[in-house]
Coordinates of C-alpha atoms in Angstrom, one line a residue:
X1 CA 96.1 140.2 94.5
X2 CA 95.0 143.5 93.6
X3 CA 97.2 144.2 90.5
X4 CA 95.3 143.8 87.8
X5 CA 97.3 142.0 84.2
X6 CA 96.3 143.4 80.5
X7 CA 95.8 141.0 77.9
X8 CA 99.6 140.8 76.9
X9 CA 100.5 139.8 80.3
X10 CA 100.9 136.3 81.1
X11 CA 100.9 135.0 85.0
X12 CA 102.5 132.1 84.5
X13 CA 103.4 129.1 87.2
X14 CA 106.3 126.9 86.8
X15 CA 107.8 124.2 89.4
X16 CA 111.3 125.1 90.1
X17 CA 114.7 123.5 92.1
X18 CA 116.6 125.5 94.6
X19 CA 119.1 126.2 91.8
X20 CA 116.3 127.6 89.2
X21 CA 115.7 124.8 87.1
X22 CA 112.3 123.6 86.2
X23 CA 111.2 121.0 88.7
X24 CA 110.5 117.7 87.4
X25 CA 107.3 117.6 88.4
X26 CA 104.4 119.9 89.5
X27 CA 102.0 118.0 91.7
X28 CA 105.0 117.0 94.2
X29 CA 106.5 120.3 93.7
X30 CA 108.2 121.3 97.0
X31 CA 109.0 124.9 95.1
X32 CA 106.9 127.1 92.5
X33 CA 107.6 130.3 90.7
X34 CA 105.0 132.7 89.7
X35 CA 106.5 134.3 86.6
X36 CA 104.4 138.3 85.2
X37 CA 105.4 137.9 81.3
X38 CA 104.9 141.1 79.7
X39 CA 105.0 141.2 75.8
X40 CA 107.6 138.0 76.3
X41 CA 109.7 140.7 78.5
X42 CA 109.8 138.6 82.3
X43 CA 109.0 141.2 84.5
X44 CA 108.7 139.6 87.8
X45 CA 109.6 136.7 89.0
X46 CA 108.8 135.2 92.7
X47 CA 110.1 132.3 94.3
X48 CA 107.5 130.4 97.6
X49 CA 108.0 127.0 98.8
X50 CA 104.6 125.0 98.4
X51 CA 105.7 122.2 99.8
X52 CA 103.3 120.1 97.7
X53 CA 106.0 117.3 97.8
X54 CA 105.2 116.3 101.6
X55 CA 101.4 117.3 101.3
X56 CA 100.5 115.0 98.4
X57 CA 100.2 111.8 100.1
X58 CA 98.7 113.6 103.2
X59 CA 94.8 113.3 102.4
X60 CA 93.2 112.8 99.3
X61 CA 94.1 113.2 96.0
X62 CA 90.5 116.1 95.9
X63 CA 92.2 117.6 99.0
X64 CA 95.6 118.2 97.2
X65 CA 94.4 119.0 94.0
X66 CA 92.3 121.6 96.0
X67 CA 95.1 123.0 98.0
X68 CA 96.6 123.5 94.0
X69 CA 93.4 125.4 92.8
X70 CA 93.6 127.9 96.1
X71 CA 97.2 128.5 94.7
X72 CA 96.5 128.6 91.4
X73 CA 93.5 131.3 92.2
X74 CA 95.2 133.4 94.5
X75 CA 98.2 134.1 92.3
X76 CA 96.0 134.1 89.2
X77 CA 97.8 131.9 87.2
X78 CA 97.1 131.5 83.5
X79 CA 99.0 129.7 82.0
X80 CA 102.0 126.7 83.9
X81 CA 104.7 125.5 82.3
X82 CA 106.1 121.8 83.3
X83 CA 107.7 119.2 82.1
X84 CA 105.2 116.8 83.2
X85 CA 101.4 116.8 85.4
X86 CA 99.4 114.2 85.9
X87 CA 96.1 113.6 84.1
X88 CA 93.4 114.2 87.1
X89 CA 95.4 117.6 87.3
X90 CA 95.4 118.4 84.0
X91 CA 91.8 118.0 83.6
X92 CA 91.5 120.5 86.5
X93 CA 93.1 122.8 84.9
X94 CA 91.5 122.6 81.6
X95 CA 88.2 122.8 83.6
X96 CA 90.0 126.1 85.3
X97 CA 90.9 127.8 81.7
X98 CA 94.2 127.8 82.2
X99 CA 96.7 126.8 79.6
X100 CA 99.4 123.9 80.3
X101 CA 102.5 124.3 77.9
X102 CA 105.0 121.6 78.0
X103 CA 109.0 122.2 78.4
X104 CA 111.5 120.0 78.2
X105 CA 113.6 121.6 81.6
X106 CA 116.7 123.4 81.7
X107 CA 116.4 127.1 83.4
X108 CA 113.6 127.9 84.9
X109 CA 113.1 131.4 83.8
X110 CA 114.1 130.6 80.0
X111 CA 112.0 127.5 80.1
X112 CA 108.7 130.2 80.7
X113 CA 110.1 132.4 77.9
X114 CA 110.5 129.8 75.5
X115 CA 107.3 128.3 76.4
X116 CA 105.1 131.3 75.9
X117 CA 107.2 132.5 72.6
X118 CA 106.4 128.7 71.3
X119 CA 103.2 128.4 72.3
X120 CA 102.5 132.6 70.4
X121 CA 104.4 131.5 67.1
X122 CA 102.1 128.0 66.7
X123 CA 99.0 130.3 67.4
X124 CA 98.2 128.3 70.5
X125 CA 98.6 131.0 72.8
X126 CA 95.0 131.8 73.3
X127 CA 93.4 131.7 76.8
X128 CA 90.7 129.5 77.4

């Protein structure tokens, strides 16, 4: 991507259902969203089937995590919200620097807004 994000931008990943709820789970995710929070203001918000669902039990568990990191990089993600990840992927995100905040579901889009605003007023919302 060549747009570059200030320091009050988030790009933010969550799983998501065909009818914009959070997906219950981000490893197996057939669907992501790539959120651009501005200031907490959403201002863009796109939809691509990842099909991570199908290709999870294709190869190794490296392999997928991999295919995850290419994502991850090449949308420049900083921060995913998700209800739940598992712990190999979690430490490869840590490792990454980017920040996992939890949700407990519901609307995709509000679930990011929430997150991010939660994560800002507990002083948690630095980057690592």
């Amino acid at each position: 991507m060549t747009e570059t994000t200030s320091a009050s931008t988030a790009v933010v990943l969550v799983p998501v259902t065909a009818d914009g709820m959070v997906g219950p789970r981000f490893g197996r995710a057939p669907r992501v969203a790539v959120a651009r929070v501005n200031d907490g203001a959403l201002v863009s918000w796109e939809e691509e089937a990842v099909g991570w669902d199908t290709a999870h039990d294709l190869g190794t568990e490296g392999a997928h995590h991999a295919r995850i990191v290419r994502f991850l990089r090449d949308h420049e993600v900083d921060t995913i919200v998700a209800t739940h990840m598992g712990v190999g992927m979690q430490r490869v995100v840590s490792r990454m620097g980017i920040r996992l905040l939890g949700t407990a579901g519901g609307d995709a889009r509000t679930a990011v807004l929430t997150a991010l605003a939660t994560a800002a007023a507990e002083g948690t919302d630095r980057r690592r």
